[in-house]
XYZ file of N, CA and C in Angstrom:
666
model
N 221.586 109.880 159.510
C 221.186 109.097 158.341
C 222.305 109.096 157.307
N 222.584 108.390 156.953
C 223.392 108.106 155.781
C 223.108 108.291 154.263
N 223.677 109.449 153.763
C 223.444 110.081 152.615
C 224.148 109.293 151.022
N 223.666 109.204 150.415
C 224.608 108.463 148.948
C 225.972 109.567 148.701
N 227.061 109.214 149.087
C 227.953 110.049 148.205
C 228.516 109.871 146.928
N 229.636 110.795 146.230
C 229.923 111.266 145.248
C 230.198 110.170 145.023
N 231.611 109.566 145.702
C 232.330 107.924 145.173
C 231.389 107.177 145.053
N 230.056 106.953 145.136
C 229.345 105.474 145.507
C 229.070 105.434 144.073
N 228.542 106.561 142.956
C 228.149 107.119 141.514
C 229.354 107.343 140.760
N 230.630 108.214 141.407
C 231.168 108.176 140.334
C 231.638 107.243 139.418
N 232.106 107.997 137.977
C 233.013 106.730 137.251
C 234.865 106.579 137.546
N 234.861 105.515 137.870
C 236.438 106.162 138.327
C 237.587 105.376 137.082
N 236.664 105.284 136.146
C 237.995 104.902 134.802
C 237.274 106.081 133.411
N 238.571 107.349 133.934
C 237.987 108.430 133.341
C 238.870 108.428 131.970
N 237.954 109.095 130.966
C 238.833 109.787 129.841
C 239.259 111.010 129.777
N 240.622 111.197 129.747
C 241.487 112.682 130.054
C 242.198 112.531 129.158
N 242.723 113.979 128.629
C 243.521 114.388 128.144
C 244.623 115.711 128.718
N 245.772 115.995 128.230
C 246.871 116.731 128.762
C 246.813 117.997 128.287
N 246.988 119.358 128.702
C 247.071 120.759 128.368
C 247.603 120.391 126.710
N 248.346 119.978 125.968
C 248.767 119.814 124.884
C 248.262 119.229 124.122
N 247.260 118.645 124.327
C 246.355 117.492 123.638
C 245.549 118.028 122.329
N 245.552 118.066 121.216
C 245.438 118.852 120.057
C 243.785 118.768 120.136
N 243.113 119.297 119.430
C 241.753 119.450 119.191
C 241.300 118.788 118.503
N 242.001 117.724 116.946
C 241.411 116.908 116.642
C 240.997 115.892 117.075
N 242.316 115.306 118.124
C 242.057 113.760 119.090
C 240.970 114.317 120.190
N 241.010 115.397 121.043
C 239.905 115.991 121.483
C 238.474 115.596 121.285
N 237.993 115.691 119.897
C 237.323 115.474 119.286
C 237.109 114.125 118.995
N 237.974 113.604 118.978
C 237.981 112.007 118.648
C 237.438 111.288 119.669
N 238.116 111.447 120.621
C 238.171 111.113 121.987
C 236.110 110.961 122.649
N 235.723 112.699 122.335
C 234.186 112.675 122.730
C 233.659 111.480 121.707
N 233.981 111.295 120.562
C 232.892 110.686 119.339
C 232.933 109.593 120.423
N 234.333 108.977 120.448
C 234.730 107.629 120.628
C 234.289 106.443 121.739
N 233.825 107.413 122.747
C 233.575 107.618 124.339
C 232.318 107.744 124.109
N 231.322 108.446 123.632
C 230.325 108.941 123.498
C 229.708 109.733 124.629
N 230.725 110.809 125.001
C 230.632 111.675 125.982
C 230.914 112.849 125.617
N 230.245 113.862 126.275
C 230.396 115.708 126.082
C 231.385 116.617 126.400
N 232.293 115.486 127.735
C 233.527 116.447 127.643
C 234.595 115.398 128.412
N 235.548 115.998 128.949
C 236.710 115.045 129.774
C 237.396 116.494 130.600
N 238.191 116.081 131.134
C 238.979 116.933 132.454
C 240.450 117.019 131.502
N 240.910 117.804 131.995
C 242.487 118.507 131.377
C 243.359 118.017 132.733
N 244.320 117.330 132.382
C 245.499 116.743 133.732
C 246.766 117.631 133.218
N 247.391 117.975 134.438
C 248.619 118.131 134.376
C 249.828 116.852 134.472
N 250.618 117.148 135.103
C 251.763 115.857 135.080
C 251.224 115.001 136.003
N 250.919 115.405 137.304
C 250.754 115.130 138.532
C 249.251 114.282 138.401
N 248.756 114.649 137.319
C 247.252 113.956 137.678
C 246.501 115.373 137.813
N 246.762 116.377 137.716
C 245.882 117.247 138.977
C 244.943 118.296 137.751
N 243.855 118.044 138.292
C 242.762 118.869 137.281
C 243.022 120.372 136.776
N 243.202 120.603 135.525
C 243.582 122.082 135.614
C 242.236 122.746 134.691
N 241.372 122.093 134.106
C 240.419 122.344 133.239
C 239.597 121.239 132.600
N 238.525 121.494 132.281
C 237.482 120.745 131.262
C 237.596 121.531 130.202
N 237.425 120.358 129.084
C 236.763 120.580 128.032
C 235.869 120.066 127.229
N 234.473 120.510 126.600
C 233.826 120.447 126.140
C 233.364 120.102 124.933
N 232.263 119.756 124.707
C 231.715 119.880 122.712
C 231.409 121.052 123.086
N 230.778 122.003 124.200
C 230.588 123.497 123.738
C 232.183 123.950 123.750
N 232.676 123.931 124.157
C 233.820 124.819 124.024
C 234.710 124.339 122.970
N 234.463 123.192 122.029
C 235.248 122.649 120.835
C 234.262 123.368 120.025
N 233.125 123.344 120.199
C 232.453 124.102 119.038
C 232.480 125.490 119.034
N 232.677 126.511 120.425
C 233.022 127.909 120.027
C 234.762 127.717 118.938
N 235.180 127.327 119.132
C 236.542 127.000 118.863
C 236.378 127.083 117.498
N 235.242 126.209 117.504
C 235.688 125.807 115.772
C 234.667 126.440 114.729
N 234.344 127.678 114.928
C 233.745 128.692 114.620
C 233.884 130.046 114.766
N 235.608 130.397 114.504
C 235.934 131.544 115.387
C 235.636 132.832 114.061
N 236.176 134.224 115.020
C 235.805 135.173 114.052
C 236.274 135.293 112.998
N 236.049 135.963 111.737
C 236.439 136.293 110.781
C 237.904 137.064 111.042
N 239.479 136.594 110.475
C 240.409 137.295 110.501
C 240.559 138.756 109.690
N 240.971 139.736 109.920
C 241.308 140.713 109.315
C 241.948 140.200 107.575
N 242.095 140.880 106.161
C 242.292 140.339 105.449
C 243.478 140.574 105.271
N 244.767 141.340 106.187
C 246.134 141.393 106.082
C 246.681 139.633 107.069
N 245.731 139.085 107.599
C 246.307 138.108 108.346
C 245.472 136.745 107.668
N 245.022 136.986 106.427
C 244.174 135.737 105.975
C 245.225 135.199 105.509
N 246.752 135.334 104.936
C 247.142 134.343 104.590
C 248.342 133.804 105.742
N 248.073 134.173 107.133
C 248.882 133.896 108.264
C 248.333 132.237 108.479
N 249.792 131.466 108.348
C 249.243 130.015 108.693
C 248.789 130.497 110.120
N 247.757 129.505 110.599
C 247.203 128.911 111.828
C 247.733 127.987 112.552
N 248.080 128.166 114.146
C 248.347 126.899 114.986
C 247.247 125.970 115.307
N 247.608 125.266 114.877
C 246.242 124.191 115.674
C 246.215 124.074 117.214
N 245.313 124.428 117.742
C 244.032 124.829 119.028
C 244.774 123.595 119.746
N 245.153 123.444 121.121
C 245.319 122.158 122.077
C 244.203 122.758 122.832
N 244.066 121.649 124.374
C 243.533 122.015 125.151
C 243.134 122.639 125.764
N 244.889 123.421 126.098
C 244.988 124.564 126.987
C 244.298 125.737 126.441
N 244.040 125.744 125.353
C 243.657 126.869 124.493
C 241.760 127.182 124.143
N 241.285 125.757 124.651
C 239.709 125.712 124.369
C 239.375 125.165 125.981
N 240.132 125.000 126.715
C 239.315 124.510 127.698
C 238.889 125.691 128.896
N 237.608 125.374 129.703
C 237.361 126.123 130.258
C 238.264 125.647 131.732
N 238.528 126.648 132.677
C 239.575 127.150 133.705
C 238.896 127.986 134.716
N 239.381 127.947 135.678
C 239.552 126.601 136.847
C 238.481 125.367 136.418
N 238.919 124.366 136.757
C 237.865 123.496 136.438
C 236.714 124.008 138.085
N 235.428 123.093 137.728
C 234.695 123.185 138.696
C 234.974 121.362 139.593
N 235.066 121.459 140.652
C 235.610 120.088 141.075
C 234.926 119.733 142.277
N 234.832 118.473 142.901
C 234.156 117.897 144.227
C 234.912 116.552 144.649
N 234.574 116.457 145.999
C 235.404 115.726 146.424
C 234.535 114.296 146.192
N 234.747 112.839 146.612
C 234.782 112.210 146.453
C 233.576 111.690 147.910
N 234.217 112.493 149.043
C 232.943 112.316 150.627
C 231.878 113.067 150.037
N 231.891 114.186 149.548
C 230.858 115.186 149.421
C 229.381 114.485 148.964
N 228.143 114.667 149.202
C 226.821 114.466 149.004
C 226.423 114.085 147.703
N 225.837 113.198 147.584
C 225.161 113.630 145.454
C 224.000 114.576 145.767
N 223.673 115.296 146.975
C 222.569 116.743 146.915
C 223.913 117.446 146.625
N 225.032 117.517 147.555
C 226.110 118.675 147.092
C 226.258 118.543 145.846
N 226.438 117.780 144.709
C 227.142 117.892 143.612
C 225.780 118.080 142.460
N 224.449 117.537 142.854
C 223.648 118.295 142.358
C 223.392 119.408 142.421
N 223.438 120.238 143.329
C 223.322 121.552 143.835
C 224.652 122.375 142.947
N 225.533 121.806 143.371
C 226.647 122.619 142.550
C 226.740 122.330 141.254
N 226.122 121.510 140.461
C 225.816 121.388 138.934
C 224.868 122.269 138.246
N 223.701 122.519 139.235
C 222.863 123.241 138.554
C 222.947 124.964 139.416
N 224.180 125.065 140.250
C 224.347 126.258 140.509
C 225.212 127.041 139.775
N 226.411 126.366 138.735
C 227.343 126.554 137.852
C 226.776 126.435 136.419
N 225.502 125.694 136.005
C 225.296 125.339 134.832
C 226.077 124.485 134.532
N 226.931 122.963 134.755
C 227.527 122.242 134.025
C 226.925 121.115 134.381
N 227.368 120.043 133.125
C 226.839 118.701 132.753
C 227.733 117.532 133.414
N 228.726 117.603 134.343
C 229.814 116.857 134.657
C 231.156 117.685 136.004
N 231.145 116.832 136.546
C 232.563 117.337 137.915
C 233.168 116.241 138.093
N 234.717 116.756 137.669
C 235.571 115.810 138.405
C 235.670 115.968 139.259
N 235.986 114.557 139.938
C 236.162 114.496 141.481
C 237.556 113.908 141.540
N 237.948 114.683 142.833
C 239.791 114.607 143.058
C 239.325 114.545 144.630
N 240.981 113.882 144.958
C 240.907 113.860 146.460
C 241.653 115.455 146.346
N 242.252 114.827 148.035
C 242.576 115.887 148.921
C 243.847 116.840 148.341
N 244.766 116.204 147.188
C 246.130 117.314 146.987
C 245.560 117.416 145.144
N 243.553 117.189 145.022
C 243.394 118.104 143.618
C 243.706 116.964 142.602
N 244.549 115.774 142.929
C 244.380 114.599 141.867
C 243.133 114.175 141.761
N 242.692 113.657 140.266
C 241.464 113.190 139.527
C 241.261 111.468 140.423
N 240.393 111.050 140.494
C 240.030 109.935 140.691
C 238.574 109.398 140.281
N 238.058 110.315 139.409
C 236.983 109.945 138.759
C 235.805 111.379 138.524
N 234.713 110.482 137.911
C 234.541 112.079 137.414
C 232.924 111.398 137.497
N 231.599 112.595 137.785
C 230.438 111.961 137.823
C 229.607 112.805 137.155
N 228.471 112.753 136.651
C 227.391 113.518 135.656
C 226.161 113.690 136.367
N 225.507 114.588 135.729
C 224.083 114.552 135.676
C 223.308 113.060 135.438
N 223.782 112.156 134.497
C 223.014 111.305 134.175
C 223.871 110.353 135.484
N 224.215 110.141 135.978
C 224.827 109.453 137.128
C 223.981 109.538 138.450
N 223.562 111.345 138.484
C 222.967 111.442 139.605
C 221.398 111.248 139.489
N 220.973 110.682 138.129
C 219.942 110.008 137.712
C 219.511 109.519 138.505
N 220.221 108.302 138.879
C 220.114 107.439 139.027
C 219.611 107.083 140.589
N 219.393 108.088 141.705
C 219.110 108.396 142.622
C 217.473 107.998 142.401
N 216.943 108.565 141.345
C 215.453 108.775 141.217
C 215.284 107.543 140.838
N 215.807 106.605 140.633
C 215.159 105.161 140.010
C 215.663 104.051 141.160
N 215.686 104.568 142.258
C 216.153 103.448 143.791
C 214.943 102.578 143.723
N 214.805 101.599 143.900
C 213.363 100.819 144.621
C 212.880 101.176 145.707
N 211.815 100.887 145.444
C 210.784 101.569 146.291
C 210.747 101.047 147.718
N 210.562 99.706 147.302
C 210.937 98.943 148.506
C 212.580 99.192 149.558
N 213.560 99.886 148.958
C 214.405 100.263 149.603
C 214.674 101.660 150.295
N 213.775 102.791 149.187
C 213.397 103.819 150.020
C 212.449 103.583 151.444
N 211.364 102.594 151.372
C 210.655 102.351 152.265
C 211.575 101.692 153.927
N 212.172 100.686 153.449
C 213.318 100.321 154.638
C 213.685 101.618 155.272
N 214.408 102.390 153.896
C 215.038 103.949 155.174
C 214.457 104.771 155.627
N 213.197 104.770 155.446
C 212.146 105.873 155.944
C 211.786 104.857 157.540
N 211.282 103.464 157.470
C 211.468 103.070 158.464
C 212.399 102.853 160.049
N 213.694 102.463 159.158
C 214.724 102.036 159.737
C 215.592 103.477 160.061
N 216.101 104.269 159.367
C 216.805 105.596 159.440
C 215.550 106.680 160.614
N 214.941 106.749 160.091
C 213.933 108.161 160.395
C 212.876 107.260 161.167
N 211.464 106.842 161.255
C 210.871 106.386 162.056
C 211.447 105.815 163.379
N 212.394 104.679 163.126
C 213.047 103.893 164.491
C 214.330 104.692 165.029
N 215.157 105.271 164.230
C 216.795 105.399 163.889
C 216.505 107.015 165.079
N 215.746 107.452 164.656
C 215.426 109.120 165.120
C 214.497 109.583 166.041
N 213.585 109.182 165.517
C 211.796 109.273 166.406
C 211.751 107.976 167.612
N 212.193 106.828 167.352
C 212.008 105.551 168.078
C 210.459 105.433 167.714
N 209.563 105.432 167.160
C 208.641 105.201 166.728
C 208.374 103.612 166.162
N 207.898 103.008 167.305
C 207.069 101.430 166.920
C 206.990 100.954 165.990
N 207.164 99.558 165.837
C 206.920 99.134 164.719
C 205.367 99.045 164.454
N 205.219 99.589 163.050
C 203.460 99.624 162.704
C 202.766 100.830 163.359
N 203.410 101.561 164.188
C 202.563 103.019 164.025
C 202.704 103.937 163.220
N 203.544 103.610 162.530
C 202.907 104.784 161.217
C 203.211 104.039 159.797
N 202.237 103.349 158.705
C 202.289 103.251 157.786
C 203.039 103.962 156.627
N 203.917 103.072 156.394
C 204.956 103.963 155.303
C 204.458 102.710 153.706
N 204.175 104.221 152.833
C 203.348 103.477 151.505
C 204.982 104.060 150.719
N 205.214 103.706 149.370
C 206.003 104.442 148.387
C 205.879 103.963 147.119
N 205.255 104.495 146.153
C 205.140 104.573 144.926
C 205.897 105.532 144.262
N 206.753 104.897 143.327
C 207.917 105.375 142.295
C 208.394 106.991 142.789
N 208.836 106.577 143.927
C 209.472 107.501 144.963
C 208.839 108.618 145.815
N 207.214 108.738 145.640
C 206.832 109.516 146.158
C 205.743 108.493 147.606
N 206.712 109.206 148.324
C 206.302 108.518 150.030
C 205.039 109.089 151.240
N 204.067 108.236 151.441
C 202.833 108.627 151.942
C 202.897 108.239 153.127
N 202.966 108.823 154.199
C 203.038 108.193 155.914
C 201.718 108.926 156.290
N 201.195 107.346 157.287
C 199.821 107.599 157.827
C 199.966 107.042 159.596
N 199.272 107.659 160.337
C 199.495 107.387 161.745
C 200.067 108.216 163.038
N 200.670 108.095 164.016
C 200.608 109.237 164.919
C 202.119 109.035 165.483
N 202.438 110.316 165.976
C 203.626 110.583 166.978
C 203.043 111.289 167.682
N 204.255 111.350 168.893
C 203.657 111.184 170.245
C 203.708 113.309 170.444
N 204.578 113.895 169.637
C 204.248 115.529 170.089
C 204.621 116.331 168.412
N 203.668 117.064 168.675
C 203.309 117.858 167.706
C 204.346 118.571 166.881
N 205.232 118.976 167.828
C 206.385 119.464 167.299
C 207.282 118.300 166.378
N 207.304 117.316 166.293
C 207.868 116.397 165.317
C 207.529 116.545 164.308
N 206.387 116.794 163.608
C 205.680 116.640 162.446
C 207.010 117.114 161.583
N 207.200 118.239 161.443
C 207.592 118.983 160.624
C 208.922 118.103 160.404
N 209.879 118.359 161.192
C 211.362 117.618 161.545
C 211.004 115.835 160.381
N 210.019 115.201 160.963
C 209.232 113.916 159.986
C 210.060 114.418 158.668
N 208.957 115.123 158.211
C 208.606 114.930 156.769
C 209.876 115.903 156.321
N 210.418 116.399 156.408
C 212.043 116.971 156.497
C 213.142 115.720 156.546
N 213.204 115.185 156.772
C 213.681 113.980 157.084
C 213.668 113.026 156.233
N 212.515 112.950 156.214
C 212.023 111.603 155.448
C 212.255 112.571 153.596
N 212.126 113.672 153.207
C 212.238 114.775 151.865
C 213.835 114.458 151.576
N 214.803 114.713 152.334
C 216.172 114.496 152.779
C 217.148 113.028 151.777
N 215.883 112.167 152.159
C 216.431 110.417 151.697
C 216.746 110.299 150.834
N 217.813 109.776 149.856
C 218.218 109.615 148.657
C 217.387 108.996 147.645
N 216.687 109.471 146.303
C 215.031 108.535 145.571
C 213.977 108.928 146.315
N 213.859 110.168 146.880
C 212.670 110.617 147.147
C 212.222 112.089 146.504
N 210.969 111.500 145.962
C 211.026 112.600 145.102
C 209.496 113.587 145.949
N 208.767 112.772 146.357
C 207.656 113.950 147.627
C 207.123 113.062 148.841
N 206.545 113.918 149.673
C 205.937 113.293 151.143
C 204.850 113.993 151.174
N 203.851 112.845 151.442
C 202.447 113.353 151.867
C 202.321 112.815 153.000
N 201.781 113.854 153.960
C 202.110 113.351 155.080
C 200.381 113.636 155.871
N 200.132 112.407 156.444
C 198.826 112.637 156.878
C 198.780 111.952 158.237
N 200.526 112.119 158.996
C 200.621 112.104 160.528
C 200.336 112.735 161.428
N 199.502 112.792 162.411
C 199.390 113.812 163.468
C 199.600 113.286 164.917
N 199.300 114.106 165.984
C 200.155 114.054 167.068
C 199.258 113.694 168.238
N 199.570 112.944 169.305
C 198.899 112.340 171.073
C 198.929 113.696 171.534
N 200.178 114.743 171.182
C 200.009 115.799 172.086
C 200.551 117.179 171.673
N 200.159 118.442 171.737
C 200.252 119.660 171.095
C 201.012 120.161 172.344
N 202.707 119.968 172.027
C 203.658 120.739 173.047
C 203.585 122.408 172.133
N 203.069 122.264 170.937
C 203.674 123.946 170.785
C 203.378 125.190 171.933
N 204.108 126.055 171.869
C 204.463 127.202 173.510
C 202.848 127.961 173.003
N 202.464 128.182 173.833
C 201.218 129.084 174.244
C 201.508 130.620 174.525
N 200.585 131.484 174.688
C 200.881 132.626 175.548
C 199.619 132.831 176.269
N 199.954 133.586 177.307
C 198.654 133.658 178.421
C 198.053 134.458 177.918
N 196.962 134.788 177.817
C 195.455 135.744 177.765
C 195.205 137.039 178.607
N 194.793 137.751 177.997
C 194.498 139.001 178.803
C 195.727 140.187 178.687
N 194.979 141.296 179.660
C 196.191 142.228 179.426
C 197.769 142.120 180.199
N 198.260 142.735 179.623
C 199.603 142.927 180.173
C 199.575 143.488 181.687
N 200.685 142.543 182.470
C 200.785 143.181 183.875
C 201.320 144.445 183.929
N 200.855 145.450 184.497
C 201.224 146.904 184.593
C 202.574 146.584 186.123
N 203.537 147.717 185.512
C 204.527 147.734 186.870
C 204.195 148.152 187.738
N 204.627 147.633 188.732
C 204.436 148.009 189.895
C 204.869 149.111 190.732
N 203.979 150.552 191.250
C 204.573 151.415 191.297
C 204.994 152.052 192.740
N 206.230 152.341 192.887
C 206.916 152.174 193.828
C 207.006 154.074 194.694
């Protein structure tokens, strides 16, 4: 089955800035954009860090100086200096389950995505992978048919009723061995805009393994 990947969501006309990039344009940059953070490039293109409104705002709230260094001018903060390191990054083939999974396994709001030698080519969000949950219904229904019923099972057209309301998918009707059930609705949970399966399919025939009855054969004694 064919999964939505990273490139199909990402944005690939990103806003970046350079390790040197001062903290006010930083700042400018999120207002301007109306976004929470951007990726840190080196020369090459190649991701070396994000930075944040959280990490502009630890920044710009730092500790109280000692009072022999209160009248020490201050450098003004670049990138390199507020951004968080290693960046967290994904490729561009990778899954939108992989990059959900790795968003809410890291805690972050955003991953750039780079190819293969670590250059940026776009960058995708949480609110990007939104957008999974608002597929039509009518198009989740095609892939539950076409992918998984015909694509996998070979299952007839019209033996099993596929319903879908605002992503949650109801299959009614039969397959041919018992052991499918499960593999089904696994499958069909899997699809990109599916958010549950009720599944009220059952089976022509119960292959699950048995065991014989009674006691155990005693060895035979020699």
């Amino acid at each position: 089955m064919k999964h939505i990947k990273v490139g199909d969501l990402m944005t690939a006309d990103v806003v970046s800035v350079t390790p040197k990039t001062a903290f006010k344009d930083i700042a400018k940059l999120l207002a301007q954009y109306d976004i929470t953070g951007l990726p840190v490039l080196d020369e090459e293109d190649r991701v070396v860090g994000v930075v944040s409104q959280t990490d502009l705002l630890a920044r710009a709230a730092p500790a109280p100086r000692p009072a022999r260094e209160a009248d020490t001018p201050t450098v003004p903060p670049t990138a390199d200096g507020v951004m968080s390191a290693p960046a967290v990054t994904i490729g561009a083939e990778e899954t939108a389950a992989d990059a959900a999974r790795l968003m809410t396994r890291r805690g972050i709001e955003r991953l750039p995505v780079v190819d293969e030698e670590d250059r940026l080519v776009g960058i995708i969000t949480r609110r990007d992978l939104l957008r999974l949950f608002v597929r039509p219904d009518s198009e989740i229904r095609r892939r539950v048919d076409d992918e998984v019923l015909r694509g996998v099972f070979g299952v007839p057209v019209g033996e099993i009723e596929v319903h879908v309301v605002d992503g949650i998918v109801t299959l009614d009707g039969r397959v041919e061995l018992q052991s499918q059930l499960p593999a089904l609705v696994s499958l069909v949970e899997q699809l990109d805009g599916v958010v549950a399966v009720a599944s009220r399919v059952t089976a022509r025939t119960d292959d699950a393994p048995t065991t014989q009855a009674g006691r155990p054969r005693q060895a035979a004694q020699w």
